[in-house]
Every structure is written in C-alpha cells, then in structure tokens.
Amino acid sequence: MQQAALIPLPRSVQWTGDVADFSRLAPRFRIVAPEMAGPSFELAYEALARAVNELTGWTAEEFPVLEIVDDPEITAAGSPLEGAFGLLLTDIGEQFGEEGYRLTVGPGALVQANSPAGLFYGVQTLRQMLRFEDGRLSAPCCVIEDWPAFPWRGIMLDQGRNYQSPEFLRRQIDIAARYKLNVFHLHLTEYPGWRFETRAFPHLKTEPYYSQDELRDLVGYAAARFINVMPEIEMPGHCTAFLDLMPHLKCTNDTMCMGCEELYSTLKTILEEVAEVFPSPYIHIGTDECEGGTDCPRCQAKWEEISSQPDHPPTLMAYFISRMNEVVKGLGRTTVTWNDQLDLGIPKDVVIHSWKMGSHAPSIAAMGYRVINSHSRDVYFDYGLAPEYVRRIYEWSPNEDVPMPVPGLLGGQGEAWHDPPVEDEWQIIEDLGFYPRLLALAERVWQGPDGRGVPFEEFEERLLDHRDRYFSRLPFPYPEQTENWKDRYKGWTHPRGIWTPPEQS
C-alpha cells in the first residue's frame, strides 16, 4: 500500500511500510476507548463510524459498536489493539494544544489527544488513510503527530446574494470539517437579500430565507463537527434589502441612517435574536464599503450632538461601530468587522477581518488587534484571472511575510463571494472552483508557513488524488497547473473569477 495522500499534510509523519488490516473482525469490528464521560467524545466516535460505514457500505445492522473499556493495552502502553480502532483522551503534551493529536496505525489504529477536538481531527486524518478493496479494510502503518498553526481556520459562503439550502450548507460543513476547518461564516444579509428571520420584525425577510429553527439545526450540525457558525449581519451598508423593507431607517445614500436613533434600537433587537440563534463567540457586523450620508439632516444633527462631547469618536461611522460593539459585548459576544474603517480608531476589543488590497494582517495585529486574514489578493475565491490562483492560495499564509508566532493573528479564512444570481446553488461551487481552492486553503491555515517548503507540485498530486477519491460526483474544475493549462483552458475570467469550461477542440 502506498503512503496516503493527506490534506492537510500533518506536521510529522513516519511511514513504516507495513499495512494494518481491520477486516479480521469485520463487519463487527471494535472501536474501543477507556472509560470517559461527555458527548464530545462521542463526536469523534461517530465521525469514525460514519467514515467506515461510508467507505465499506456496511448496513446499519453491521455498524461499528463502541465498547467503553478500560483496557491496559491502551491505557498503559498506548499501543493499538490489533484489528481495532482506539480513541484515547490523555495528556499527549502541551505542544499539541486543544486540536492536536497523535495517530498510530499498526497493528490497529489509535488516536490520542488532549481534547475531544483533537480526537475528531485525528479521525479525519485516519479516514483519508483507510482503503476498502475486495472486502478488506486497511490503512498504511505510521506514526503521525500533528497540530494546527492557527486557531481560526474558516470559510465563508454568501447567502445574502444567493440563497443556499440548509441541505447544501450541511454538505459544505461536512467537507470543511473533513479538512479540519473550524469556522463557517454565514453572510446572511446583502444588497439583494435578508435571509435571517427576525421575529420582532416579521416583514423583515426576503424569499427565500432561513427560519430561526433551520439555523439552530444548522448550528447544531456544525457543532457536532467542531465547527463554529459565525453569523454576519451587514450594517450600515450592503443592505438594500433591509432598506427596502425598513425605508424609514434609510439615509440619503444607500445605507442605514446612522443619525436615526430608532436604527440603534432596531439593530439591538435584531442582534439579540441573532445571539439567541447562534452561540458563536463572534458576531460579524460588516461595516465595509460605506459612509454616512453627508447631506443627511439626521446624520448632521447626530454628529453635532456627538462632536460636542469630550473625547468623541472622530466620525459618525466610528460612533456607529463603537455603539454596536457595546451592543454585541452586552450579549456576551465579540464584534468582528471588516477592516475598511480601521483608521477611525476602532476599539481594540473588536476583531478585525482584514481583506482590502494593501492591508497587512500582521501589521494590524501589531496595533493591538486580534485579526483574521482574508486578503482579497490571495483567498477571495471570486478573484483570480486564471487557475494558477490555487497555487497562490497554497503559497500564501495568514502570517504573510512576518515570522511566527504573530501575537493577535487568529488565522485565515477563505471568502466565496458570488455576485451573479444563480438558479442552481451548485453553480456557485463550479463557478468559483470552490473545492480546489478550499483544499489549498485548508492545507495552509492548518500548516501555516512551515508547509510552504513543500513544492506545489507535490501538493497538486495529493489534490488530484482527493479529486478522484472524494469529489468524483461533485464540481471540481481544475486543470493541472504543472502543465501548460493556457493551451487547454480559458481559465477564470475577469471579473469575479467565474470558471469557463475547456474549449471544445
């Protein structure tokens, strides 16, 4: 058996050349673990059971059975039982943190971790190693030690412009979790759509939209895969749908009126409902690409009121962000904003989501902020004039050109914007070359800069292996970039990175 093609590539892998056989006890093989309490451990077990079931096709009656045992072969020696899968919560060292793991394969398979999240991520690596051929379930023998470079490893999908069904979103969460991403950013409101059901304002929604119960179910589904769902409610710009439904809160330009006191109470009520639905520690409030109406009487009056006070914010926008930050903090959450308004003196307890051309996430962190790096040059999935943009993601890292560690830098996130309307939600995935980019992103936000020493051509081999094994029935537009793709493909066209299929010869 060849060495497994793993994405993201673990920090340390030692292959022995042998093969572990899990078929001797099949189909009623064992998953063993020492005595432990709590549902979080069950999440790792369920992930492993799902992986084996999907791979083998064994029926529910033949589904793996969890045996809670206190087996000295596991607890004392830390060695896998032959033909069995072991999951063990134990102290494996501080350097592994809360998401790292040790995976030993041969003669069985044992995942060890400091926490349930680490067990879960070890299972994701193991599932990529398993092979099922001629009724035989096996994996190459190895010892893997692995932990992430960054605590924030995210992906965003834009529901404000194009509604995506809960079933579709669950599928993307499944795939994100398999590649060890842990933040799923929902962009719920935009120019054309307000997708969040607000019970205090029943008319405030555009069809189709998500009920609060649907979103709660989605949050629970993601949490079972160690993914935090972060909601974004755009304000005070990017909100035409809101303004059409709440015209009395509109400014003289296409933004919410920051001079209207009713706006603040309305947004507070909305955010209270958002917090009830989403347990996320973070709530994103947008604030990008907009300014207040300079000719608006209400804004002018509000600014006169604010500017007469000592130590007042430098602009009305700065006042708006500070005031909404207080609302979010009052809900026990942390505010996230795009970095457009950074020069206004945003409070240091706000997380800055860096995206703009010319911005530099490590420099923002050096100013005393916590930062998420989503630089549009590198990890905007809708930017890029040609398929080599996957290479650009691979060669990027959230710390950019600054040596690690970078205090305050939380990590990185890919942004899957899709401005044009679509009739089929899967068109988004195809147009953006979503999955090739997602896998490159996953490698980089898990490995950080250390993995950039691995040539892109080696990563591409693993990428193509995953394409063939896991994405054969999903859109995966990707010409091999080690070849002269320009002779065969038009590539992603300008603007907004839409994929054009190969020309017919």
PDB file of C-alpha atoms in Angstrom, residues 188 242 247 326 341:
ATOM      1  CA  LEU A 188     -26.790  36.325   5.807  1.00  0.00           C
ATOM      2  CA  PHE A 242     -33.162  45.929   4.625  1.00  0.00           C
ATOM      3  CA  PRO A 247     -37.433  52.645   4.441  1.00  0.00           C
ATOM      4  CA  GLU A 326     -21.270  47.787  23.028  1.00  0.00           C
ATOM      5  CA  GLN A 341     -12.836  51.616   8.947  1.00  0.00           C
TER       6      GLN A 341
END
